[in-house]
PDB file of C-alpha atoms in Angstrom:
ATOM      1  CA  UNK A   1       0.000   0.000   0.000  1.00  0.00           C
ATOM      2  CA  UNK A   2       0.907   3.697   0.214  1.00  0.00           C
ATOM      3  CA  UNK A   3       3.695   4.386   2.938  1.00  0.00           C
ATOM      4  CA  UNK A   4       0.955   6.629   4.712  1.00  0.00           C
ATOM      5  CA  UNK A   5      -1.882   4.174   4.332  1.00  0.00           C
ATOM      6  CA  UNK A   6      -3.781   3.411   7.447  1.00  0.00           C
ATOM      7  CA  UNK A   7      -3.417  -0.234   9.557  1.00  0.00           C
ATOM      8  CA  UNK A   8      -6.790  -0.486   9.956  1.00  0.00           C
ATOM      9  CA  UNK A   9     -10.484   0.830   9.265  1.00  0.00           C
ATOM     10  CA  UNK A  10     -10.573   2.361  12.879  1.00  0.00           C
ATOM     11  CA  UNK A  11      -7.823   4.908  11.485  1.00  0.00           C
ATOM     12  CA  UNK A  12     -10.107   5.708   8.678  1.00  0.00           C
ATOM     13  CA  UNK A  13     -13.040   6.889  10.228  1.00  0.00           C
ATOM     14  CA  UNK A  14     -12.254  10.818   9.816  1.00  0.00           C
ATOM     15  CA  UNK A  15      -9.597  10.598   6.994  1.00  0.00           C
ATOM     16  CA  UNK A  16      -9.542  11.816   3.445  1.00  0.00           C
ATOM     17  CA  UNK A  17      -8.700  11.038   0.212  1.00  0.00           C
ATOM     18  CA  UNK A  18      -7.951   7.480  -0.222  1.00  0.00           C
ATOM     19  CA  UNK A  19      -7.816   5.403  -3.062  1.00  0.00           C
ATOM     20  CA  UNK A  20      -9.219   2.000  -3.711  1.00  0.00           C
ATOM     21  CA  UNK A  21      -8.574  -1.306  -6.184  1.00  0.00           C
ATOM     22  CA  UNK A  22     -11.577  -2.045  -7.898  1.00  0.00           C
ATOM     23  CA  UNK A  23     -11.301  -6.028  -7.588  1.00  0.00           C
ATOM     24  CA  UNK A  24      -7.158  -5.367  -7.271  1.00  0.00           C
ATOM     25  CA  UNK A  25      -5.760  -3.636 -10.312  1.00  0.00           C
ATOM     26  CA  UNK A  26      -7.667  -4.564 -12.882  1.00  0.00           C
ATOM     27  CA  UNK A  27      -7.162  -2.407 -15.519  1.00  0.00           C
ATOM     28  CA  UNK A  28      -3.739  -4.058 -16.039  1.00  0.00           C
ATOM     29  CA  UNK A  29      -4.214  -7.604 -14.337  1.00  0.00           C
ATOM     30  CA  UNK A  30      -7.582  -9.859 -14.163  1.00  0.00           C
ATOM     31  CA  UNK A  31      -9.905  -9.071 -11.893  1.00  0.00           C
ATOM     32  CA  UNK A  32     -10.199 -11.007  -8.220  1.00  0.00           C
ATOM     33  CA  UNK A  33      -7.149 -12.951  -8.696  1.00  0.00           C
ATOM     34  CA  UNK A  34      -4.200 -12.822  -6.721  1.00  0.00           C
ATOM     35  CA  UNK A  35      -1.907 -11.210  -9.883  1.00  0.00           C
ATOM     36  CA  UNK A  36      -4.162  -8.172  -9.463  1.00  0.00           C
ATOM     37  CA  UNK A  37      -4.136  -7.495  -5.802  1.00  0.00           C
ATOM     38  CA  UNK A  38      -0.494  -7.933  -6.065  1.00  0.00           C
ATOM     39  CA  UNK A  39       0.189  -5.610  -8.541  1.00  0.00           C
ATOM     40  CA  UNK A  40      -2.033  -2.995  -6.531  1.00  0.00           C
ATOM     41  CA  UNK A  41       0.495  -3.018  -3.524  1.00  0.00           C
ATOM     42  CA  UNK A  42       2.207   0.496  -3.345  1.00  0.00           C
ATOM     43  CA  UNK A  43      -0.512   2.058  -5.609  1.00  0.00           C
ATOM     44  CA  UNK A  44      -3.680   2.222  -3.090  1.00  0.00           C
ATOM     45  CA  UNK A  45      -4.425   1.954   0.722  1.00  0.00           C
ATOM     46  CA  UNK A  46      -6.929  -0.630   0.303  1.00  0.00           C
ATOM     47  CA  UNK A  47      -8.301  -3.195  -1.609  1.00  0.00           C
ATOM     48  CA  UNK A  48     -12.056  -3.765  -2.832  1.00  0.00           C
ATOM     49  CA  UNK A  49     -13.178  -7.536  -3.926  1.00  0.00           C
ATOM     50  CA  UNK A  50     -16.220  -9.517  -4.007  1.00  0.00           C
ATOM     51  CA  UNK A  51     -17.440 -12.882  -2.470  1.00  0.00           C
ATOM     52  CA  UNK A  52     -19.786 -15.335  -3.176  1.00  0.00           C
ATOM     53  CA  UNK A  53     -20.062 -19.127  -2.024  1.00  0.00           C
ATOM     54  CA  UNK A  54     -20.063 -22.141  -4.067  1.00  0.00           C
ATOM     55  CA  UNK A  55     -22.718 -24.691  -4.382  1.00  0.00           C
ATOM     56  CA  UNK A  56     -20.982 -26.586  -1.548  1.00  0.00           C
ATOM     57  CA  UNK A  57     -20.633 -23.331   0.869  1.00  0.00           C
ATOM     58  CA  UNK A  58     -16.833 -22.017   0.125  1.00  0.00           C
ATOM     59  CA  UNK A  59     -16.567 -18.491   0.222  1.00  0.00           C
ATOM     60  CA  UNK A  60     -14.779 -17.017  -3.087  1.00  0.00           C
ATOM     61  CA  UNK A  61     -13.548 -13.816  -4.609  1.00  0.00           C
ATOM     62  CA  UNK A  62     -15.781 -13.574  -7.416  1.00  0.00           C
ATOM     63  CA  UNK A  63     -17.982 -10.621  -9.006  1.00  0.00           C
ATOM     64  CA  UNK A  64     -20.436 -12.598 -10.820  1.00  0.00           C
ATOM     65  CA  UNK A  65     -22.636 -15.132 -10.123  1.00  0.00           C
ATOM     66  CA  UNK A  66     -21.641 -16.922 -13.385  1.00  0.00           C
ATOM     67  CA  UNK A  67     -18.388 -17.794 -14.330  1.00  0.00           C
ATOM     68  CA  UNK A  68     -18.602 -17.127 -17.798  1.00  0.00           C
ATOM     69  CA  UNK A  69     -17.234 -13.968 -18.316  1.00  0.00           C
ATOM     70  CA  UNK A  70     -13.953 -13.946 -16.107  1.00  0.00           C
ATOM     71  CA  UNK A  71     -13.042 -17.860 -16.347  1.00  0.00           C
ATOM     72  CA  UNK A  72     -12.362 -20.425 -19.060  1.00  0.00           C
ATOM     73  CA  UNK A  73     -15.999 -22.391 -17.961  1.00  0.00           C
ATOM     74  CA  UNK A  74     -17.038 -23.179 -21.986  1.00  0.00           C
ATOM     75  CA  UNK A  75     -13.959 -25.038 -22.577  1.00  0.00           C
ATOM     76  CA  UNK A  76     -13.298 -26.773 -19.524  1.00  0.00           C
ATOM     77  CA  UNK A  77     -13.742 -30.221 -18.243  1.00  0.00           C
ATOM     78  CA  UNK A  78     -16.638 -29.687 -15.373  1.00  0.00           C
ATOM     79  CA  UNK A  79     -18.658 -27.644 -18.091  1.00  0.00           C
ATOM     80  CA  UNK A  80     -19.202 -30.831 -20.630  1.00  0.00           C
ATOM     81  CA  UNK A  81     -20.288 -32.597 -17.751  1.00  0.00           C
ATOM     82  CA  UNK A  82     -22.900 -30.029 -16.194  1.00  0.00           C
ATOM     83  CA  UNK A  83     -23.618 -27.673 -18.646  1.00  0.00           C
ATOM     84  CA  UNK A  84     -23.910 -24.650 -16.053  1.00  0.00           C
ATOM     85  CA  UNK A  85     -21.931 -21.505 -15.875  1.00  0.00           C
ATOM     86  CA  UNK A  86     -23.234 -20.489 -12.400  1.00  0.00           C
ATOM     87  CA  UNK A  87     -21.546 -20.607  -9.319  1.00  0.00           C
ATOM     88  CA  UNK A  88     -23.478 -22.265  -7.058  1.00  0.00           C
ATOM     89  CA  UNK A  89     -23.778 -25.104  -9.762  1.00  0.00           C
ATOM     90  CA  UNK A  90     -20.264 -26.821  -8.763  1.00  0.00           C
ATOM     91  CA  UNK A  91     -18.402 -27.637  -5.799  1.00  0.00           C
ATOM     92  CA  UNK A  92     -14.965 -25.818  -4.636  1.00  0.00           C
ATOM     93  CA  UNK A  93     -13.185 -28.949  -5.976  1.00  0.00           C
ATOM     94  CA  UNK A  94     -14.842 -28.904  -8.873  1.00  0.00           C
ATOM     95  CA  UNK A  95     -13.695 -25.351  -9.638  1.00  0.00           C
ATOM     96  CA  UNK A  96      -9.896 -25.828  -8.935  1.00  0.00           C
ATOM     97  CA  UNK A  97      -9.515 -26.695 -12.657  1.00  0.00           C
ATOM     98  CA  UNK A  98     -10.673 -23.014 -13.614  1.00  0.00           C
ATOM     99  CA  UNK A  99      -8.301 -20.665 -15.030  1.00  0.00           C
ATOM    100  CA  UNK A 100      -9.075 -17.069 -14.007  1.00  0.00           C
ATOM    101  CA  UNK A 101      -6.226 -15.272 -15.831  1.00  0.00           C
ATOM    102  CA  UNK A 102      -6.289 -16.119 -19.337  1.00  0.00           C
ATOM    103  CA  UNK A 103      -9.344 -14.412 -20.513  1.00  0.00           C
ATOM    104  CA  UNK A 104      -7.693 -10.997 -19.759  1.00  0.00           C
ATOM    105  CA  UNK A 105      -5.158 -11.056 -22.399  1.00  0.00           C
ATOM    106  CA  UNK A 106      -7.229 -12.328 -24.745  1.00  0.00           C
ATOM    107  CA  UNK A 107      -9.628  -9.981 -24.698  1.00  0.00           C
ATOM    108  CA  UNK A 108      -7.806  -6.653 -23.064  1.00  0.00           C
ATOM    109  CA  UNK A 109     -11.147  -5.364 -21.588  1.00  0.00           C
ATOM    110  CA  UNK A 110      -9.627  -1.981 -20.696  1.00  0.00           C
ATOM    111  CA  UNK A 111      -7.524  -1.669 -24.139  1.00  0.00           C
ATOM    112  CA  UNK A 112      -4.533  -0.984 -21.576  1.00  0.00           C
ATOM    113  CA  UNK A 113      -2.205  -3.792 -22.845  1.00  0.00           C
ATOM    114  CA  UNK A 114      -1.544  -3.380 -26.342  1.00  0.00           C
ATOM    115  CA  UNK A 115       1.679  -5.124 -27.769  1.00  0.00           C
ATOM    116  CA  UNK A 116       2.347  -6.004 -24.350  1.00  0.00           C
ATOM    117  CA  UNK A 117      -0.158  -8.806 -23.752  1.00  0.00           C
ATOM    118  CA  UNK A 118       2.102 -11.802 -23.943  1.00  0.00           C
ATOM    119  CA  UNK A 119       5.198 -10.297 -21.785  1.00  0.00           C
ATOM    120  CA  UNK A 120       2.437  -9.027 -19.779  1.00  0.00           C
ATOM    121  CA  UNK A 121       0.791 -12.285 -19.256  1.00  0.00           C
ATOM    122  CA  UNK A 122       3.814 -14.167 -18.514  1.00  0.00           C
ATOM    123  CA  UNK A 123       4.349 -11.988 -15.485  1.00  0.00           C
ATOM    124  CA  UNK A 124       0.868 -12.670 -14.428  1.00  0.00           C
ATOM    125  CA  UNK A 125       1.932 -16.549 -14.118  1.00  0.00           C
ATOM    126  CA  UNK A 126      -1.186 -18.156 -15.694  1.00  0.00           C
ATOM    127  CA  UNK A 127      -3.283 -19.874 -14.831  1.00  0.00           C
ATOM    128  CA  UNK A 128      -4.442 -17.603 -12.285  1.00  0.00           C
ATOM    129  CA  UNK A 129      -6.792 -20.242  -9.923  1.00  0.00           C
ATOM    130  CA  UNK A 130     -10.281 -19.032  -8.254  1.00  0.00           C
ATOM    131  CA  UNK A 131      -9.273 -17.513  -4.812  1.00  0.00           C
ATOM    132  CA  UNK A 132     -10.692 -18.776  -1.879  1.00  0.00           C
ATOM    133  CA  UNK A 133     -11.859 -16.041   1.104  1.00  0.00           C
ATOM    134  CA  UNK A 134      -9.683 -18.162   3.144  1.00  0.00           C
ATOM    135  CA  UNK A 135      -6.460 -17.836   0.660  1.00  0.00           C
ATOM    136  CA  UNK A 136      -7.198 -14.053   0.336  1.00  0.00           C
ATOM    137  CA  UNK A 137      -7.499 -12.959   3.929  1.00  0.00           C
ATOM    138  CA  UNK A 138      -4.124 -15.019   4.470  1.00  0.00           C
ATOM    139  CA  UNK A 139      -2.687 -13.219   1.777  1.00  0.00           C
ATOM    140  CA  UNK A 140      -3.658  -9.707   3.033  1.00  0.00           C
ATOM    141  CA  UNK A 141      -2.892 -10.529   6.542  1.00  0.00           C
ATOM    142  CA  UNK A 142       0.883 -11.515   5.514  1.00  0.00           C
ATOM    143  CA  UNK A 143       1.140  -8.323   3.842  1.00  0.00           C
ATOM    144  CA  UNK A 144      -0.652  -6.127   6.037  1.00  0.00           C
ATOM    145  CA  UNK A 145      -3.220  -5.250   3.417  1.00  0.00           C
ATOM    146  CA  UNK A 146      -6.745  -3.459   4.443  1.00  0.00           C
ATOM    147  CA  UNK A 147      -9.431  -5.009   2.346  1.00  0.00           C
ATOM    148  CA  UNK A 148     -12.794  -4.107   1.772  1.00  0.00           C
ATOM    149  CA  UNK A 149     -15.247  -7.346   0.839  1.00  0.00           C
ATOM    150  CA  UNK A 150     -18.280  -6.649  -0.836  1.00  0.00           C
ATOM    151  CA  UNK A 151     -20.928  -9.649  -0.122  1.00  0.00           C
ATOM    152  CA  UNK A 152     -21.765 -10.191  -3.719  1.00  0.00           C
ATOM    153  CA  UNK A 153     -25.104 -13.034  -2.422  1.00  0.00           C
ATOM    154  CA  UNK A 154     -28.835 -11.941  -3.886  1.00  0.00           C
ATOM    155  CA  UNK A 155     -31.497 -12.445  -1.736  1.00  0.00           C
ATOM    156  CA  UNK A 156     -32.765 -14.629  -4.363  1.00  0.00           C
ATOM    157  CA  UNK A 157     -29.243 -16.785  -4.062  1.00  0.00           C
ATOM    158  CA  UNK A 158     -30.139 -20.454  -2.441  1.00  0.00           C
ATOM    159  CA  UNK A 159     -26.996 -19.230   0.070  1.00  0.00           C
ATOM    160  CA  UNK A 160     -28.384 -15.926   1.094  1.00  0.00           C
ATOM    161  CA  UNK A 161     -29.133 -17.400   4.625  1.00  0.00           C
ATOM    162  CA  UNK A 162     -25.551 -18.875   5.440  1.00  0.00           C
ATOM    163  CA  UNK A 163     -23.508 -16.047   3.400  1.00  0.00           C
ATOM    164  CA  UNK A 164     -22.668 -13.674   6.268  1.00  0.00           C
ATOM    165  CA  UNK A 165     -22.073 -16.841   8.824  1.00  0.00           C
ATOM    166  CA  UNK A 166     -18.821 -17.749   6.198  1.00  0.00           C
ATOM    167  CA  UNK A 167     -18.006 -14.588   5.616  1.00  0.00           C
ATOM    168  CA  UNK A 168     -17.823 -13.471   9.880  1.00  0.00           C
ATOM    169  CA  UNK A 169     -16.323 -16.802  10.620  1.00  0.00           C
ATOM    170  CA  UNK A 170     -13.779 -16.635   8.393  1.00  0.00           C
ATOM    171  CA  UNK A 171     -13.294 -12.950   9.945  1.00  0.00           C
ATOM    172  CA  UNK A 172     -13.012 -14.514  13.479  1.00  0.00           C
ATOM    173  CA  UNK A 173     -10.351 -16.985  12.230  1.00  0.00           C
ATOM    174  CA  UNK A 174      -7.923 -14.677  10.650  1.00  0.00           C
ATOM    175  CA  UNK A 175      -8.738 -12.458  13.513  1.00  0.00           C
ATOM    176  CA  UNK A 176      -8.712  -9.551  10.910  1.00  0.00           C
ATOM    177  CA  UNK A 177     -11.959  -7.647  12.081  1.00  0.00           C
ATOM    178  CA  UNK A 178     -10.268  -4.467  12.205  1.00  0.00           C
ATOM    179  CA  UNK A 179      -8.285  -5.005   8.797  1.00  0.00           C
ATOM    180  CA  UNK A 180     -11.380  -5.523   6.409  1.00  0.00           C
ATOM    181  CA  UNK A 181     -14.518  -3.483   5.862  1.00  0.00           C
ATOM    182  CA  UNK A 182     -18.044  -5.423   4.618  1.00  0.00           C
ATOM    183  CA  UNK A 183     -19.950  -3.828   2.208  1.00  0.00           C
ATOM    184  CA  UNK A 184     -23.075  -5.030   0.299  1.00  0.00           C
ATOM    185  CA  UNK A 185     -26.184  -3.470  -1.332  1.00  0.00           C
ATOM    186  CA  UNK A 186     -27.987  -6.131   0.322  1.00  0.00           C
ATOM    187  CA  UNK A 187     -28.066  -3.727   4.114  1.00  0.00           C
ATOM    188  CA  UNK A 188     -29.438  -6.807   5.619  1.00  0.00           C
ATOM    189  CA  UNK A 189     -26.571  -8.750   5.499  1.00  0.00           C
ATOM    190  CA  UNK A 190     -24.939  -5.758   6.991  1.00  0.00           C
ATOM    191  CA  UNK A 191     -27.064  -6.455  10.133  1.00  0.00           C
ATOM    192  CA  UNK A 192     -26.354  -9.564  10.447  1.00  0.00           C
ATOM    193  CA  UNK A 193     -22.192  -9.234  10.491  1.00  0.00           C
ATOM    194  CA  UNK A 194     -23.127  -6.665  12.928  1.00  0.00           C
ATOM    195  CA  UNK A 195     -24.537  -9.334  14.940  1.00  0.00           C
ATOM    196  CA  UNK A 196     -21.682 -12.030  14.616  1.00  0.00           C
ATOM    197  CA  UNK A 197     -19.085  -9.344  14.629  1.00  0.00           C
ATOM    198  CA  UNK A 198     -19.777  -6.149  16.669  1.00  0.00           C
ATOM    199  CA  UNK A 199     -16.402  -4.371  16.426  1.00  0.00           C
ATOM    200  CA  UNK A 200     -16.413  -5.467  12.294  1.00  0.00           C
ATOM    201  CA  UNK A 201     -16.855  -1.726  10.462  1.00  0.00           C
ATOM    202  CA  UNK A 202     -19.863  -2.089   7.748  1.00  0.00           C
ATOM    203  CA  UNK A 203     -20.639   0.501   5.077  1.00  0.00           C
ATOM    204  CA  UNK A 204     -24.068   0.441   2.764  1.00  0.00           C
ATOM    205  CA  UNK A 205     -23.885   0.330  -1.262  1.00  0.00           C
ATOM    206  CA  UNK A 206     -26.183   2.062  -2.987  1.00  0.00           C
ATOM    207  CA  UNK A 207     -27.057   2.799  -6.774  1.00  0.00           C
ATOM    208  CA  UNK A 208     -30.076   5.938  -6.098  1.00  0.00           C
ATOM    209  CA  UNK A 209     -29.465   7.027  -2.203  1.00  0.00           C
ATOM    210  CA  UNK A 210     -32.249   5.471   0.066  1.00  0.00           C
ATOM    211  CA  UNK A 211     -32.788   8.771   1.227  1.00  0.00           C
ATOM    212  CA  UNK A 212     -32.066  11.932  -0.614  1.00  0.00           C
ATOM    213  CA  UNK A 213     -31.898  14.203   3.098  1.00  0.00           C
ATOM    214  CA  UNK A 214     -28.988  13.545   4.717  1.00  0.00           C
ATOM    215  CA  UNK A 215     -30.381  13.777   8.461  1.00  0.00           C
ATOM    216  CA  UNK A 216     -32.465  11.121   6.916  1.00  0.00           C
ATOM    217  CA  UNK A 217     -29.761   9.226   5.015  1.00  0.00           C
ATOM    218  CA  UNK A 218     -27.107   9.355   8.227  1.00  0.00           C
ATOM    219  CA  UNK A 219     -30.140   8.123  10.794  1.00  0.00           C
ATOM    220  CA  UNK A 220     -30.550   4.996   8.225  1.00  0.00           C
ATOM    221  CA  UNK A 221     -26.911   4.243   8.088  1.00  0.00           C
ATOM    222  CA  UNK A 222     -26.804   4.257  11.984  1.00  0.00           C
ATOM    223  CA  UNK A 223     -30.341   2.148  12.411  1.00  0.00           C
ATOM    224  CA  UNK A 224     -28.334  -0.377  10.290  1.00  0.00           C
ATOM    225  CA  UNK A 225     -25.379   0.214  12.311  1.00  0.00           C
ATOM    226  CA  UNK A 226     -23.320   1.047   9.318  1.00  0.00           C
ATOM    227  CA  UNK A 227     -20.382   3.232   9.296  1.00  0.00           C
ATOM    228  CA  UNK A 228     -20.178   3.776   5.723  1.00  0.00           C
ATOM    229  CA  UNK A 229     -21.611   4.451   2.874  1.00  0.00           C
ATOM    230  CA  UNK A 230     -20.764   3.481  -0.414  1.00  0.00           C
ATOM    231  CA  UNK A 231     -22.573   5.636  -3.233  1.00  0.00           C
ATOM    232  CA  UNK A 232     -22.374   5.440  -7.112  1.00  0.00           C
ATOM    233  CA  UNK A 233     -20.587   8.349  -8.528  1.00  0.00           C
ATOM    234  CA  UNK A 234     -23.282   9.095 -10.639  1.00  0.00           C
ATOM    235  CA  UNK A 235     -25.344   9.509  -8.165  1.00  0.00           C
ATOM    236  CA  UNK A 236     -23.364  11.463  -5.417  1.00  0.00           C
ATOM    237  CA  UNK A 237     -24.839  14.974  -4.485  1.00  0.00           C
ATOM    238  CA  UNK A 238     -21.837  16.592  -3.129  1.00  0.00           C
ATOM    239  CA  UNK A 239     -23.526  19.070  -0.790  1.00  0.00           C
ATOM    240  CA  UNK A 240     -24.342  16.127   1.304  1.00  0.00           C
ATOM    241  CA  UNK A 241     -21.130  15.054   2.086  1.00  0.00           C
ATOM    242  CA  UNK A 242     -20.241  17.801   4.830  1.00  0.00           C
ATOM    243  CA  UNK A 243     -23.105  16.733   6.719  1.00  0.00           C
ATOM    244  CA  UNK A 244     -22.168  12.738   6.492  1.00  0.00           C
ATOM    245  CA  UNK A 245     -19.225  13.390   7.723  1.00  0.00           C
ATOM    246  CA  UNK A 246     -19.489  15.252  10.719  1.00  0.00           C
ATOM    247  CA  UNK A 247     -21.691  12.176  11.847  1.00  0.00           C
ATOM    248  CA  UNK A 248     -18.348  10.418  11.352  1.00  0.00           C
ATOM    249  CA  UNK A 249     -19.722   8.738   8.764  1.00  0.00           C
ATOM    250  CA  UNK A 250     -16.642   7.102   5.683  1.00  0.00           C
ATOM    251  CA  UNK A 251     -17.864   8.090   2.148  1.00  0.00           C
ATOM    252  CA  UNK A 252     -16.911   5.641  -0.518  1.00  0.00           C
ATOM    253  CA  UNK A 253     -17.460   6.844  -3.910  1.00  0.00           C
ATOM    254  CA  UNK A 254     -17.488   4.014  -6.648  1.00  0.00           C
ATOM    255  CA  UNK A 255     -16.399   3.674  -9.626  1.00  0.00           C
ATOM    256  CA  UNK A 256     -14.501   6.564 -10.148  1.00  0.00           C
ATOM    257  CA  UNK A 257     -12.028   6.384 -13.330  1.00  0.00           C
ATOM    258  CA  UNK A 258     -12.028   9.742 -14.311  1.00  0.00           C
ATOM    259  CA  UNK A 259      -9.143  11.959 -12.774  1.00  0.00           C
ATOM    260  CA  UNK A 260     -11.180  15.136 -12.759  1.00  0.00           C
ATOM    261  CA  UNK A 261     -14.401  13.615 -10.618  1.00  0.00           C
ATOM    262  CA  UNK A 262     -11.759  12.006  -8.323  1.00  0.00           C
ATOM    263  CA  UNK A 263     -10.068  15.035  -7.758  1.00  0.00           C
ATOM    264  CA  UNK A 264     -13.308  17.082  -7.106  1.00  0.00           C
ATOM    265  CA  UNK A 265     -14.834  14.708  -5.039  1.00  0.00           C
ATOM    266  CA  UNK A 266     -11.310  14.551  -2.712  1.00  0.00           C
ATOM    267  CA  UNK A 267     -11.839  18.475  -2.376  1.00  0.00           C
ATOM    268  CA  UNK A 268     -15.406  17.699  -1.141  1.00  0.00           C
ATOM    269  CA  UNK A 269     -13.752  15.318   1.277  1.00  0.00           C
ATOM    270  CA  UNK A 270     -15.234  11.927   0.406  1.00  0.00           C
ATOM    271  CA  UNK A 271     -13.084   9.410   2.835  1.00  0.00           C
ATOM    272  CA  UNK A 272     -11.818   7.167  -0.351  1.00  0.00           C
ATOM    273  CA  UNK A 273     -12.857   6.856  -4.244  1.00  0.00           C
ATOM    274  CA  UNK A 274     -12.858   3.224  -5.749  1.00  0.00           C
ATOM    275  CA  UNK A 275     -11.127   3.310  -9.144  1.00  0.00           C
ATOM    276  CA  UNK A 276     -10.186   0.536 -11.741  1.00  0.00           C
ATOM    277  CA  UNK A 277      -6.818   2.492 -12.825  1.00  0.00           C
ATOM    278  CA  UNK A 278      -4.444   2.789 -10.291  1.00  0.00           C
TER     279      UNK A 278
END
């Protein structure tokens, strides 16, 4: 991270200005894998990344809630058998023979690797393998890393009951409370870490604002017992975020890739923007 980053949320609470990893750096590395939140070290003070459980309850850092798009599923082994790209279709085991790297350089998503895509994916030492929660909190906690995990479950998701029990637990075992920040747009689940984790710092997503006044907005986030909030940058009113945070409440802006908005919303003194360029 930066030399001046923070050593854990705590310290965050009335700072400014710091930068996130969108799911590591991901603009030059595939998303969720372990190549990008390496490559992020030194260029953020934390790290964003989703999780999501398999069909046999394994927490892991994935965004969606098929593996389609960020995985070689269609050609692999466990596909001909099942014919499923989601998730919760396959076991853990099952999904060890993913590779989560390739894709990337084949298809240069963010146009950011040019004639460099096969030196560049040689140093990302493919195949890059679906991270466990349990592999990622080890790896953060050996380097010291603040994380913020983003609990990716629907309500409609046949895991949406057990989600925030492996998510806390694996919390408890690490005995990283104070190192990682849960977000989710689902504020229940926020709630219910909360419950299993009192000290554990929690921060509400949102897409619209559930309330556009902010005495209004800042008495939600504390009924929830959040204390964050996460808003969309498109979204944002920025005469809001005075009041926010004198309640001592951490603004996360997401996604920000545009230097200009990340700049004006650091003058407006958000707590952190979450960008995919580092």
């Amino acid at each position: 991270m930066f030399p001046s980053s923070p050593d854990n949320w705590y310290t965050c609470i009335d700072q400014s200005s710091l930068l996130g990893a969108h799911r590591g750096h991901r603009s030059r590395y595939p998303e969720n894998t372990l190549s990008a939140f390496a490559a992020s070290m030194g260029r953020c003070d934390f790290i964003e990344f989703d999780v999501q459980l398999t069909g046999d309850y394994v927490p892991v850092v994935i965004h969606d809630p098929t593996l389609t798009r960020t995985s070689n599923i269609l050609a692999s082994s466990i596909y001909q058998q099942k014919k499923s790209t989601r998730l919760v279709d396959y076991t853990y085991d099952e999904l060890k023979v993913l590779d989560m790297g390739t894709w990337f350089y084949e298809q240069d998503p963010f146009g950011t690797l040019g004639s460099e895509k096969k030196s560049s994916a040689t140093d990302a030492q493919l195949p890059q393998p679906l991270l466990t929660l349990d592999e990622m909190l080890h790896w953060a906690k050996q380097n010291q890393v603040l994380l913020n995990l983003e609990i990716k479950e629907p309500e409609s998701s046949p895991h949406s009951e057990v989600i925030v029990e492996k998510v806390v637990d694996q919390l408890h075992n690490h005995q990283c409370l104070n190192q990682v920040l849960v977000s989710s747009f689902n504020h229940q689940y926020l709630v219910e870490c909360k419950k299993r984790a009192s000290t554990l710092l929690t921060s509400a997503l949102a897409e619209e604002p559930p309330y556009e006044n902010p005495k209004e907005l800042v008495a939600y986030l504390k009924d929830i017992g959040a204390s964050g909030y996460h808003p969309d940058t498109n979204y944002l009113e920025l005469q809001i975020i005075p009041y926010l945070r004198s309640n001592r409440i951490m603004i996360t802006v997401y996604t920000v890739n545009n230097e200009q908005r990340k700049r004006e919303l650091f003058a407006a003194g958000v707590t952190s923007v979450v960008t995919d360029f580092l």
